[in-house]
Coordinates of C-alpha atoms in Angstrom, one line a residue:
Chain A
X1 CA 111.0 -14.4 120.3
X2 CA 112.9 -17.5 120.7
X3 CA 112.4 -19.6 123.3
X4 CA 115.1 -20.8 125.9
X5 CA 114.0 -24.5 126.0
X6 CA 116.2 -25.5 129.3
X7 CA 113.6 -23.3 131.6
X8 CA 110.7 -22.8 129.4
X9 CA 111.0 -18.9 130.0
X10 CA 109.3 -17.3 126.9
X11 CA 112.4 -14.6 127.6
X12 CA 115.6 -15.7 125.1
X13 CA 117.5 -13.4 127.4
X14 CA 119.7 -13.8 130.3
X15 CA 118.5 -12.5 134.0
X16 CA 121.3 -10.0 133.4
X17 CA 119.7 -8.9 129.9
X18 CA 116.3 -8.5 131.6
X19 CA 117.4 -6.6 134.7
X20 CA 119.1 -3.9 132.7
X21 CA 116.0 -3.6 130.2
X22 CA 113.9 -3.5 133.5
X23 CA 116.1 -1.3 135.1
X24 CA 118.3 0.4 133.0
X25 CA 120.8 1.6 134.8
X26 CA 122.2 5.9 133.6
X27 CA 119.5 6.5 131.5
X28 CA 118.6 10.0 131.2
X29 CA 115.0 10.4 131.9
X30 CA 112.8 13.4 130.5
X31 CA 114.6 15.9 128.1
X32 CA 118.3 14.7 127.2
X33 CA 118.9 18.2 125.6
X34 CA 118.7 19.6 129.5
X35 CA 121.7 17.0 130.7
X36 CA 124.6 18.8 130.1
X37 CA 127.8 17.4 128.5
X38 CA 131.5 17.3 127.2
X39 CA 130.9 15.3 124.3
X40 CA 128.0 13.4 122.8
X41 CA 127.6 10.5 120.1
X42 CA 124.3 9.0 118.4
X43 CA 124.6 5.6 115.8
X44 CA 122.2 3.8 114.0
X45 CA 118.6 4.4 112.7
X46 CA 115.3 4.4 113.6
X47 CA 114.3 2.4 110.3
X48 CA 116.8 -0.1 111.7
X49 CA 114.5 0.0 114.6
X50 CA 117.5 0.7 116.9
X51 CA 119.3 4.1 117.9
X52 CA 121.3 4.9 120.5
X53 CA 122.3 8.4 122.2
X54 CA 125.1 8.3 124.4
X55 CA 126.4 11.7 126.1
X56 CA 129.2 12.2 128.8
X57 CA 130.8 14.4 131.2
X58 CA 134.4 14.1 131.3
X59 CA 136.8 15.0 134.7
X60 CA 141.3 14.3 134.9
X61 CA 140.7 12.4 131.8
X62 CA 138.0 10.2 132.7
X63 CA 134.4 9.6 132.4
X64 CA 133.1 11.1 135.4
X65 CA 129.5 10.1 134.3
X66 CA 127.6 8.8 131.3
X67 CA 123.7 9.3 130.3
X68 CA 121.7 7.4 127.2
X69 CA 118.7 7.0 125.2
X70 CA 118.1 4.3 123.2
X71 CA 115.3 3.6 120.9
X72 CA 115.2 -0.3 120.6
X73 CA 113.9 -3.9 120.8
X74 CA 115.0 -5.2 125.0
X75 CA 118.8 -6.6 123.8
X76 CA 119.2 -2.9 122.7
X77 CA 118.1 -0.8 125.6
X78 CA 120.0 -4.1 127.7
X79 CA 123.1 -3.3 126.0
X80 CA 123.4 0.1 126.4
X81 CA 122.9 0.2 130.1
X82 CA 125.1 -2.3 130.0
X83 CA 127.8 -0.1 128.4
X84 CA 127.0 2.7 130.9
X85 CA 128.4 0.2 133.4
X86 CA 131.0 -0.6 132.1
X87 CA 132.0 3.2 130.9
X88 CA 131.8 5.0 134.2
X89 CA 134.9 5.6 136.0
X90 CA 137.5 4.3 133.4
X91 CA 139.6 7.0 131.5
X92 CA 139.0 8.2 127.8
X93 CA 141.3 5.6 126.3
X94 CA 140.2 2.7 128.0
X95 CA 136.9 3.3 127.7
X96 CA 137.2 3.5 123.8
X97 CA 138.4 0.2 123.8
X98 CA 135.2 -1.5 125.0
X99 CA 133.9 -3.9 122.8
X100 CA 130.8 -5.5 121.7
X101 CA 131.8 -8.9 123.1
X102 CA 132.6 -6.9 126.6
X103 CA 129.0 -5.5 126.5
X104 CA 127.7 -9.1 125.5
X105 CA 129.9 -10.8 127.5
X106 CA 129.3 -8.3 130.5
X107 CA 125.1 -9.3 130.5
X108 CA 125.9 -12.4 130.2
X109 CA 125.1 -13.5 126.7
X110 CA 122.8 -12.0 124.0
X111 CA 121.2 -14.0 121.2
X112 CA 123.2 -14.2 118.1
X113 CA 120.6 -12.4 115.8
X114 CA 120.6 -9.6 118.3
X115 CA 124.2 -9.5 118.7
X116 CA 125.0 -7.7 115.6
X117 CA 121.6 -5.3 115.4
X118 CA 121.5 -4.2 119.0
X119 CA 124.6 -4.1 120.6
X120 CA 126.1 -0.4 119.7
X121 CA 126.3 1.6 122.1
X122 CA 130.0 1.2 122.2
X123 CA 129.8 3.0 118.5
X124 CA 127.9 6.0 120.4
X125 CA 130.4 6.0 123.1
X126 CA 133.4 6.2 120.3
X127 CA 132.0 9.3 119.3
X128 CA 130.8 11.5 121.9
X129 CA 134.7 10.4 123.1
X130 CA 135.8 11.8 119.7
X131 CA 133.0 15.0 120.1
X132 CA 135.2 15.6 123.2
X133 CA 137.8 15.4 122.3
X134 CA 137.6 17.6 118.9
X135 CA 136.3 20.2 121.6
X136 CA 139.7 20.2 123.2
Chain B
X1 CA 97.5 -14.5 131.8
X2 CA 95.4 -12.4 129.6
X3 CA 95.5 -13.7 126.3
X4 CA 95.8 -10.9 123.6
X5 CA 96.8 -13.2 120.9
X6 CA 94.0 -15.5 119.0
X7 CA 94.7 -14.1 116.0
X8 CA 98.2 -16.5 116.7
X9 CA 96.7 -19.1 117.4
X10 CA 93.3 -19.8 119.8
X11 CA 93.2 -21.7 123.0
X12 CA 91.8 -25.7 122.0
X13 CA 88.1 -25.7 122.7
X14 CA 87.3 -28.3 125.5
X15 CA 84.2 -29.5 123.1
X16 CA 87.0 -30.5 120.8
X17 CA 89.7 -31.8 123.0
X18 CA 86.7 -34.2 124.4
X19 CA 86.3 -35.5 121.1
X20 CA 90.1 -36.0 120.3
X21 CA 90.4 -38.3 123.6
X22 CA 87.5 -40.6 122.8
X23 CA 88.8 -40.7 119.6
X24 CA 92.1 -41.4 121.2
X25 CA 90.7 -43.6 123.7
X26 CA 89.2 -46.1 120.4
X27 CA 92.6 -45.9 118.8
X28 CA 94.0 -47.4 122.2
X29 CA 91.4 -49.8 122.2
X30 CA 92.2 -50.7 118.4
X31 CA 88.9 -50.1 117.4
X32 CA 89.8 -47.5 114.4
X33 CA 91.9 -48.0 111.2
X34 CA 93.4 -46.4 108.6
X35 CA 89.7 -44.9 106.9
X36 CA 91.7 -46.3 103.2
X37 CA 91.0 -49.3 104.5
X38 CA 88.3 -51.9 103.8
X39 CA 87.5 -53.4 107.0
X40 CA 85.6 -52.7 109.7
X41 CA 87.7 -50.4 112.0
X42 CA 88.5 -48.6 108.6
X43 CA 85.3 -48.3 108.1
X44 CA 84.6 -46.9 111.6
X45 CA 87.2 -44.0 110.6
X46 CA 85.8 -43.5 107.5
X47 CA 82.7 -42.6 109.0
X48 CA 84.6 -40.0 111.6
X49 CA 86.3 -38.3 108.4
X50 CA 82.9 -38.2 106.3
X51 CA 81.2 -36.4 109.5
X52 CA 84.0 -34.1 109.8
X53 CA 84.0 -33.4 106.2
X54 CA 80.8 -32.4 106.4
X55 CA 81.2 -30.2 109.8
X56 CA 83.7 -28.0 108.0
X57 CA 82.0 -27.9 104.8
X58 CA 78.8 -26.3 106.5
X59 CA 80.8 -23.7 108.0
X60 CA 81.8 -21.9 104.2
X61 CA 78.5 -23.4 102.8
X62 CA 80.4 -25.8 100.7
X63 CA 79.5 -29.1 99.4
X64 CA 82.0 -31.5 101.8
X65 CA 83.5 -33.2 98.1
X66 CA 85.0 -29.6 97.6
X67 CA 86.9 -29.7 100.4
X68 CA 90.7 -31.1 100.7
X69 CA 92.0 -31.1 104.0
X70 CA 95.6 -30.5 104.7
X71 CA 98.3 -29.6 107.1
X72 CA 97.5 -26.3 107.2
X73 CA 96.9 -23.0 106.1
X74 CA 100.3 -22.9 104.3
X75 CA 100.0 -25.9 103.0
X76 CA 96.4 -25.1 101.2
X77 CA 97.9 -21.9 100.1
X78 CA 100.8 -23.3 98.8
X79 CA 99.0 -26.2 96.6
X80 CA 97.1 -23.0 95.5
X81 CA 99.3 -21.2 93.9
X82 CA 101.8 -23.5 92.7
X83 CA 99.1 -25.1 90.6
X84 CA 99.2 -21.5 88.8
X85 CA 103.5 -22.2 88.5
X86 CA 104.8 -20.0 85.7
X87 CA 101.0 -17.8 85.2
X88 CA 100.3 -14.7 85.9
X89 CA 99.5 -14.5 89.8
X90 CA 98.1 -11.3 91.5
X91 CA 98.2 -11.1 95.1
X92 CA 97.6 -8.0 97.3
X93 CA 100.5 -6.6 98.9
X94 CA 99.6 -7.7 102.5
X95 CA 99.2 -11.0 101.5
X96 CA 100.4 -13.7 104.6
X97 CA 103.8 -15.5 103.6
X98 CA 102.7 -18.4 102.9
X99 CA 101.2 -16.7 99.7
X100 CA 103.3 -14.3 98.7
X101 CA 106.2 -16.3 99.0
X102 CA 105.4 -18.9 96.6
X103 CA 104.1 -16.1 94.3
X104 CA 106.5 -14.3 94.2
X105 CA 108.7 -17.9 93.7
X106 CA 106.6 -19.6 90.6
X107 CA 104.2 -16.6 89.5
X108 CA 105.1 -15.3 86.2
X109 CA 105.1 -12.7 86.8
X110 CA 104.0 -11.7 90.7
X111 CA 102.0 -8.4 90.3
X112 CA 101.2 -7.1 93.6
X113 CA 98.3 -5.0 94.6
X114 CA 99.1 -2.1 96.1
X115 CA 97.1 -1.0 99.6
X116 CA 96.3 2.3 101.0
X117 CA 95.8 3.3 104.7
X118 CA 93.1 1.0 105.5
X119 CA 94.5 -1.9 103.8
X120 CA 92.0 -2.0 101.4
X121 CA 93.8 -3.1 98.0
X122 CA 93.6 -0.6 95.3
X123 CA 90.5 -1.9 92.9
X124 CA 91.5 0.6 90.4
X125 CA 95.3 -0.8 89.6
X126 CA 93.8 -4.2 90.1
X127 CA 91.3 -4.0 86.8
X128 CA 93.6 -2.0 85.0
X129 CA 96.3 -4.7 85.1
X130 CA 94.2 -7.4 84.6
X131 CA 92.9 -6.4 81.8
X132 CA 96.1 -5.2 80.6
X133 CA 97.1 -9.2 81.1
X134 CA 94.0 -10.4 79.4
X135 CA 94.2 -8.6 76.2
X136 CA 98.0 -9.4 75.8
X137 CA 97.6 -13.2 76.2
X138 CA 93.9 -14.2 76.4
X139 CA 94.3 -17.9 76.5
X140 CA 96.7 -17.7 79.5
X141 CA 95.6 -19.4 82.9
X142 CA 96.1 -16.6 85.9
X143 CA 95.5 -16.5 89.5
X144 CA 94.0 -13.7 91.7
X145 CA 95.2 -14.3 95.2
X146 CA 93.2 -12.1 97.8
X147 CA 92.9 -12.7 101.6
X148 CA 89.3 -12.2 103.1
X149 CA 90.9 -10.7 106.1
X150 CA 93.9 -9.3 107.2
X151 CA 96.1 -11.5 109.5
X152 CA 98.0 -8.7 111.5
X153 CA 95.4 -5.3 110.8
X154 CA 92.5 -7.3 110.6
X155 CA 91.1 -5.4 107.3
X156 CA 88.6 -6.9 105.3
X157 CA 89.3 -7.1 101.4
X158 CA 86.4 -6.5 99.1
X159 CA 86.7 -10.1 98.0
X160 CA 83.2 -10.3 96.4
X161 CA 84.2 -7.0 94.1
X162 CA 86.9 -8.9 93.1
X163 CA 85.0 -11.7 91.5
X164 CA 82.8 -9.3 89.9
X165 CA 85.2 -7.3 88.5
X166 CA 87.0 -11.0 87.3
X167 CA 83.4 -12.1 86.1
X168 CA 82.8 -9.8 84.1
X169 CA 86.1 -9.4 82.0
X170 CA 85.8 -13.7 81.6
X171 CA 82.1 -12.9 80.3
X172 CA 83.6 -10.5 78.2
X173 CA 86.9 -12.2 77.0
X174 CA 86.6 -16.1 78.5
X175 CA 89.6 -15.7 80.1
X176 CA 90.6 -18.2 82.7
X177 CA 90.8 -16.2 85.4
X178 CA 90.8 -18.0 88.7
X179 CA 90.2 -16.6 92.2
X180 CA 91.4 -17.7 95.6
X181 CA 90.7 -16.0 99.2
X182 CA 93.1 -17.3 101.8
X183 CA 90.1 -16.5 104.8
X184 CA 92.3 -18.4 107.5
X185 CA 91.4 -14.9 110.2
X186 CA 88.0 -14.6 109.1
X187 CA 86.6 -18.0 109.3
X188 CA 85.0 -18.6 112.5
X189 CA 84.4 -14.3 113.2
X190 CA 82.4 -13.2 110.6
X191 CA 80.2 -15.4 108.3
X192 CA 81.3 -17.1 105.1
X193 CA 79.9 -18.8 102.2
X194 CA 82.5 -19.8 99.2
X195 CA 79.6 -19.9 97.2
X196 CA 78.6 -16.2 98.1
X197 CA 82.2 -14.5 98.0
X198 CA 82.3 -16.1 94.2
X199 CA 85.9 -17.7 94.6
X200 CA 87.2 -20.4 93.4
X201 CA 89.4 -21.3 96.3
X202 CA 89.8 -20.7 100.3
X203 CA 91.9 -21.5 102.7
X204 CA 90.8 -21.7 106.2
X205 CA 92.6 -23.7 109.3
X206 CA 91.3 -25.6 112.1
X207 CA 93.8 -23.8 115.2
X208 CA 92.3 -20.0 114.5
X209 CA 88.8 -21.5 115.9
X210 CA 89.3 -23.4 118.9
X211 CA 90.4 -26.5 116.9
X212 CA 93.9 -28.2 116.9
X213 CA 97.2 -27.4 115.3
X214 CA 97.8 -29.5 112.0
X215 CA 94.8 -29.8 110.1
X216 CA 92.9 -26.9 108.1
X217 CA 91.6 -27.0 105.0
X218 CA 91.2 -25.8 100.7
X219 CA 87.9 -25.2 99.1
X220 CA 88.8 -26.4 95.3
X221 CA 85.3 -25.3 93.4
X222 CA 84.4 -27.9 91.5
X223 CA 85.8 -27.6 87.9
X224 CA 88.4 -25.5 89.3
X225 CA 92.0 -26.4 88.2
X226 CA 94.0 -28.3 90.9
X227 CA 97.5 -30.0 90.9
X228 CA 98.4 -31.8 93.8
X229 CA 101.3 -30.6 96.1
X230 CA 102.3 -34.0 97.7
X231 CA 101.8 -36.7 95.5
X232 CA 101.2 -40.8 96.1
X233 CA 98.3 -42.4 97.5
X234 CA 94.9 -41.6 96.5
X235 CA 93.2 -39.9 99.8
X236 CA 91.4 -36.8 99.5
X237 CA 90.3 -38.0 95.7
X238 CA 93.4 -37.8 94.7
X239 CA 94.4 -33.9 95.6
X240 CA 96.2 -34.7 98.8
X241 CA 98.6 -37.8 99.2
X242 CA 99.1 -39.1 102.8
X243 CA 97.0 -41.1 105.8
X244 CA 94.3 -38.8 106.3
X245 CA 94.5 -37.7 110.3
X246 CA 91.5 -38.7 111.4
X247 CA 91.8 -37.3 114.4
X248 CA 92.8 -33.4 114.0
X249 CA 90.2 -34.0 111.7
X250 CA 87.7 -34.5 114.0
X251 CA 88.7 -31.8 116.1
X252 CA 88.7 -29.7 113.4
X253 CA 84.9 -31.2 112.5
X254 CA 83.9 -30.7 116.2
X255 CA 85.3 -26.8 116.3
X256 CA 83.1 -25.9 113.1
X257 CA 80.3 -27.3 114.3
X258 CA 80.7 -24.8 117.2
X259 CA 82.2 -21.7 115.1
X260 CA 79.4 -21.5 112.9
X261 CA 76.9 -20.3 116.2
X262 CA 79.4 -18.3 117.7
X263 CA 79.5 -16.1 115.3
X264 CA 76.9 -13.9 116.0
X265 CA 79.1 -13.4 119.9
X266 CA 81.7 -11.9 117.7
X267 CA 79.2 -8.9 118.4
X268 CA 79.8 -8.5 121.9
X269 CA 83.6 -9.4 121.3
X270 CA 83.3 -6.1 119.0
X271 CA 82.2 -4.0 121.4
X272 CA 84.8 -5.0 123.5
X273 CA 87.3 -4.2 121.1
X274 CA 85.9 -1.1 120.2
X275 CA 86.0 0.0 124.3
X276 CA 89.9 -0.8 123.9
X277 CA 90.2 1.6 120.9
X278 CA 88.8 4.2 122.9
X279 CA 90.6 3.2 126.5
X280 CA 93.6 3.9 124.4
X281 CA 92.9 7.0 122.6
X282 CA 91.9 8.4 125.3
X283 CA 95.1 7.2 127.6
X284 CA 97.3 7.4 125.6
X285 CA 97.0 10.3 123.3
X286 CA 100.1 10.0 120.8
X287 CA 99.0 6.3 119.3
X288 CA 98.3 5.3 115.4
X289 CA 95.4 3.4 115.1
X290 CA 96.3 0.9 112.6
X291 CA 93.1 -1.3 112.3
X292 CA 91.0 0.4 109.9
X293 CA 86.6 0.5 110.4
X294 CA 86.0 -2.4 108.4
X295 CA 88.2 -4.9 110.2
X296 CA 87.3 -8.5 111.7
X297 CA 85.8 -7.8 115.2
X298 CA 88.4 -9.4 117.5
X299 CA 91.7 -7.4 116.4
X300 CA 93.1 -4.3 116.7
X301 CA 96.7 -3.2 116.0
X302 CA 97.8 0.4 117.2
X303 CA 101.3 2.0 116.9
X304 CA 103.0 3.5 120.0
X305 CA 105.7 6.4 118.9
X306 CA 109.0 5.9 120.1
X307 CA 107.9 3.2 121.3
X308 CA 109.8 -0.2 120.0
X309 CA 107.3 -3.1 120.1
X310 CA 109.4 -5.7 121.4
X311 CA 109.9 -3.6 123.9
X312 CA 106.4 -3.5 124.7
X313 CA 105.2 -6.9 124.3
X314 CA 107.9 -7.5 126.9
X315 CA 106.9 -5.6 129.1
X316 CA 103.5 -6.6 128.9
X317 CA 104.7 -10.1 129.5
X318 CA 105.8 -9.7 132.3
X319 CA 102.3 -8.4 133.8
X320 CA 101.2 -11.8 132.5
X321 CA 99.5 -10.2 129.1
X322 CA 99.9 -11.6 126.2
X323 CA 100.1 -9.4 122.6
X324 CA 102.0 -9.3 119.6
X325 CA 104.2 -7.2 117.5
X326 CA 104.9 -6.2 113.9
X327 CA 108.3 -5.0 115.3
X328 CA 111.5 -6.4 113.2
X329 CA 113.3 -7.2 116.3
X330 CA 110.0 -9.6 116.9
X331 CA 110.5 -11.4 113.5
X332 CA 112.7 -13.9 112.0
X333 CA 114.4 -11.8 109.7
X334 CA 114.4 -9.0 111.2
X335 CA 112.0 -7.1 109.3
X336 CA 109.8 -5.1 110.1
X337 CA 106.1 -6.0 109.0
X338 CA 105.4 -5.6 105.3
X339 CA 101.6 -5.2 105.6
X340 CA 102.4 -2.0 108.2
X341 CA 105.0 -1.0 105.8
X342 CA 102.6 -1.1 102.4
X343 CA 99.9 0.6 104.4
X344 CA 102.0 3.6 106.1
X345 CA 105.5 3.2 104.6
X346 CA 106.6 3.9 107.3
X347 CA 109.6 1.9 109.3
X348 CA 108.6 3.6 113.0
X349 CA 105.3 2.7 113.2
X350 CA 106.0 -0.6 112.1
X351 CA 108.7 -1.2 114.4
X352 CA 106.1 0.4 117.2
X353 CA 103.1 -1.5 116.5
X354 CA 101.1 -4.3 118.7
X355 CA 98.3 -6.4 117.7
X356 CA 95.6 -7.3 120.6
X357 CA 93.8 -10.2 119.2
X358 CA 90.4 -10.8 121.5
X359 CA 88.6 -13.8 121.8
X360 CA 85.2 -15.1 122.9
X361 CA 86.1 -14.6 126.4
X362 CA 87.6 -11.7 126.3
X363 CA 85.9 -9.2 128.9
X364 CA 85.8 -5.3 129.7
X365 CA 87.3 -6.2 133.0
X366 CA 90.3 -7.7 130.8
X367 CA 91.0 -4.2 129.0
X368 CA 90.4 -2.4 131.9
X369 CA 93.0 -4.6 133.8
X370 CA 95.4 -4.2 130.8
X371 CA 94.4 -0.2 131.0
X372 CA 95.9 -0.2 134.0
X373 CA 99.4 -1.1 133.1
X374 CA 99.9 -0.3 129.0
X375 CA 99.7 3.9 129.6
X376 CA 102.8 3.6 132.0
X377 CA 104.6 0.9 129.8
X378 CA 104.2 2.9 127.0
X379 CA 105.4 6.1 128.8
X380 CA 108.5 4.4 130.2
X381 CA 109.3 3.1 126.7
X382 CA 109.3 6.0 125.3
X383 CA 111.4 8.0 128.1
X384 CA 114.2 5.2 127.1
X385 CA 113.8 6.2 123.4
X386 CA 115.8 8.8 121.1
X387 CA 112.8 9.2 119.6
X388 CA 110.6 10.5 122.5
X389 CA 108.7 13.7 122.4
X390 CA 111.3 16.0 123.9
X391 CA 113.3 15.0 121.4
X392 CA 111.0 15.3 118.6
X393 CA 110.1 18.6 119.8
X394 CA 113.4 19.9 120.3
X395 CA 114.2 19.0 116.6
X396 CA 111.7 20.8 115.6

C-alpha cells in the first residue's frame, strides 16, 4: 500500500476512491441471481484477485438501472461503483463508450499499478450491453 | 490504534530508545569515535560495540566472534547465499525474498522444497535429493537454506531434523554440506541456541524485537565458509566492510538483553492468540485457518472467502486496527503470496488472507475490541464479492 506522502494518509487513494469503496453506490446486496435483468456481463478472474458482475435493466433504449458485484482489492470495488454512476441514465450507445480513464478520471485518480488490474467494469458493462442486446 | 502487525516490524522498546539518546547525547558531546580508531573516544565506542556484541550473542547462545552484524536481515541472508554462488542451494519453498531470490539468482541449481498444508517442508524429497546431489558430485560445496519460522504463517520448520539428516550423510560421505536458518520471526518468541539447532548460519534482525531498523545480524560458525558481500575496510574481522553503527548497535545490544527474558511472556501472548483463533471460528464460520499448530506464538493468518484482503485490511484501518495481507493487490508485484500459494495452491485464499501479528502487549480486551468490528467487515466484503455464498451456492 503506497503511501501518499503530501498528507501522510496510509490511504494511496483519493477521497472519491474511498467513499465509493465505503459506500458503493448500486451494488446489489444479498443474492444477485434474485435482481432481475435485460442483460448481464462478468470479466476477469478470481485468480487475478478481481472480478466483476455487472447486470442491467434496460427502458426507450437506456439504462434505466444498473446492479454489480465485484470481488476485489478497494480501487476495484471503487471503480465499479464508479461506473454504476456514470452508467445510469445514459442510452445503450453512450454508455458503451465509457472508458477506463472516465471511470479513473470520474474518482479522481487511481494509482497506476491499479489502473490496469482493477478498473473493468466498463468490460462488464460492454457485455451485459451486448447480452442485451443479442436478446433483442 | 491496535497494532496487529509485529511480525512487520515491532514498536522500538523505550529501554532501547533510552540507550540510543545517551548514546546520541555522547556523540553531540564528541565524546565517541569511530571504534576503528585508536584513540580514546574510539576506544570508548569500541567498548559499546564489544558489549553489544556480546548482548546479541547471548540471545542464540553464540560466542560474540561468531557474530557479523549487518544492515539487516537481507543483507545477512544475502552474504549467505551468495558465498554458495554457482553450488547447489536448497531452500524451502516459503523461503522470505531475500533468500529465495538470490537462490534462485546464483544457486546452481535452486532446488526448492516443497511444503504441505502446515508449511512444514517435505523431509522426504529433501533427503532424497540431497543425496541424489551428494553421490553425483561428492566434492561439491552446497547450501541448505531453511527458515526457523515462517514470516507470514508463522510455521515452524524442523530445523534441527535438518542437520541431522545433513550430519549424517557428511558422516557418511564428508560432503560439504552447509546449513543456514534465516530465524529473523523466531528470535526473540521462542528460544534459540545456534549451537542447539546444529546450523551453520542464522540470520536474525534487531527491528522484529523491540530494537531499531538497520542493524541485525549473521551467525557464521566458526570454520564455516564465508565470502564477504561488501568488501573494503576491515571491521567485523574482515566479513563486513563499512563504519560499524555503533549506535543501532547498541540498540540492537540493549533489545537482546531484554528479548531473552521475555520469552517465556510469549506464553500468555499464546493464549491470546489462541482466544483469537477461536473468537473467529466461532464468528465467523466460513474462515481457513492458515497458521498451522506448531507456529510461533504471536501470529496467526486466516483466510476470509470472497473476501479480498486488501479490502479488509482497509477496512480495518479505518477502525484504527492495524493487520496485514497476503493479498496481490497488497504486494509490489501484484502477486499473490507464494508461501499461501505453495501451502494451498490456491489463488483465493491467498488473495483473501490476513496475518494478525500480536505482541507483548497485546490483550484479550484487544481481540475482543477487534471482535467487535472484523465479523461485519468480513460480511460486507463478501456481499460486494462475485464470489459470495449465494453465488457459490447458486453455482452449485
Amino acid at each position: 500500500m503506497p503511501t501518499n506522502s503530501k498528507t501522510a494518509d496510509p490511504w494511496a487513494y483519493t477521497d472519491i476512491v474511498k467513499d465509493h469503496f465505503l459506500n458503493p453506490r448500486n451494488f446489489i446486496m444479498g443474492d444477485e441471481t434474485k435482481w432481475q435483468a435485460d442483460g448481464e456481463g462478468i470479466v476477469g478472474n478470481p485468480v487475478c484477485g478481481d472480478q466483476m458482475l455487472v447486470k442491467i435493466r434496460v427502458k426507450d433504449n437506456k439504462i434505466d438501472d444498473i446492479g454489480w458485484k465485484t470481488y476485489g482489492c478497494a480501487s476495484a470495488i471503487a471503480s465499479t461503483s464508479a461506473l454504476s454512476e456514470l452508467a445510469k441514465g445514459r442510452t445503450l450507445d453512450d454508455a458503451d463508450h465509457i472508458t477506463a480513464k472516465e471511470i479513473c478520471d470520474f474518482l479522481g485518480g487511481l494509482p497506476e499499478h491499479k489502473f490496469h488490474c482493477s478498473v473493468l467494469g466498463h468490460q462488464a458493462l460492454h457485455k451485459a450491453i451486448q447480452n442485451y442486446k443479442s436478446k433483442l | 490504534m491496535i497494532y496487529f502487525d509485529t511480525s512487520a516490524t515491532t514498536p522500538l522498546l523505550p529501554e532501547v530508545r533510552d540507550r540510543m539518546i545517551e548514546l546520541m547525547n555522547r556523540s553531540v558531546a564528541g565524546e565517541l569515535g569511530n571504534p576503528s580508531s585508536l584513540h580514546t573516544p574510539g576506544s570508548r565506542a569500541k567498548f559499546e560495540l564489544i558489549r553489544a556484541r556480546e548482548q546479541v550473542a547471548q540471545l542464540i547462545e553464540a560466542r560474540p566472534l561468531e557474530l557479523i552484524f549487518t544492515s539487516g536481515g537481507s543483507e545477512s541472508n544475502n552474504t549467505v547465499v551468495r558465498t554458495f554462488e554457482n553450488c547447489p542451494i536448497f531452500v524451502s519453498a516459503i523461503e522470505h525474498p531475500s533468500v529465495l531470490a538470490p537462490a534462485e539468482a546464483f544457486g546452481k541449481p535452486c532446488i526448492k522444497i516443497p511444503v504441505d498444508k502446515q508449511g512444514i517442508i517435505n523431509l522426504g524429497f529433501f533427503k532424497t535429493n540431497l543425496e541424489k546431489l551428494v553421490k553425483e558430485n561428492p566434492k561439491q560445496k552446497i547450501l541448505v537454506s531453511v527458515q526457523l519460522a515462517n514470516n507470514e504463517v508463522g510455521t515452524i520448520e524442523p530445523v534441527k531434523e535438518i542437520a541431522n539428516i545433513i550430519k549424517n550423510i557428511k558422516q557418511e560421505t564428508k560432503a560439504k554440506i552447509y546449513l543456514h536458518t534465516d530465524a529473523t520471526q523466531a528470535v526473540g518468541k521462542i528460544p534459540v541456541s545456534a549451537k542447539d539447532l546444529g546450523v551453520d548460519y542464522l540470520t536474525f534482525t534487531s527491528h522484529k524485537l523491540g530494537g531499531p531498523v538497520g542493524i541485525a545480524a549473521l551467525y557464521v560458525k566458526t570454520g564455516a565458509p564465508m565470502k564477504p558481500l561488501i568488501f573494503g575496510g576491515a571491521q567485523e574481522n574482515k566479513r563486513r566492510a563499512g563504519t560499524s553503527n555503533v549506535l543501532l548497535a547498541s540498540g540492537f545490544g540493549v533489545a537482546c538483553e531484554i528479548a531473552k527474558d521475555a520469552i517465556e511472556n510469549y506464553g500468555k501472548v499464546k493464549n491470546v492468540r489462541d482466544y483469537l483463533i477461536n473468537e473467529i471460528k466461532n464468528k465467523i464460520e466460513t474462515t481457513i485457518i492458515i497458521t498451522p499448530q506448531k507456529s510461533l506464538p504471536n501470529v496467526l493468518n486466516v483466510s476470509f472467502p470472497a473476501a479480498e484482503g486488501e479490502s479488509t485490511q482497509l477496512y480495518l484501518d479505518l477502525e484504527n486496527i492495524a493487520v496485514s495481507t497476503g493479498s496481490a493487490c497488497a504486494s509490489g508485484d501484484l502477486e499473490p503470496s507464494h508461501v499461501i500459494m505453495a501451502m494451498y495452491h490456491d489463488a483465493e485464499i491467498a488473495h483473501g488472507s490476513v496475518r494478525f501479528s500480536l505482541g507483548l502487549n497485546t490483550s484479550k480486551q484487544d481481540i475482543d475490541e477487534l471482535m467487535t468490528k472484523l465479523p461485519n467487515i468480513v460480511a460486507k466484503i463478501q456481499d460486494l464479492s462475485t464470489l459470495n455464498k449465494e453465488t457459490q451456492n447458486a453455482n452449485k
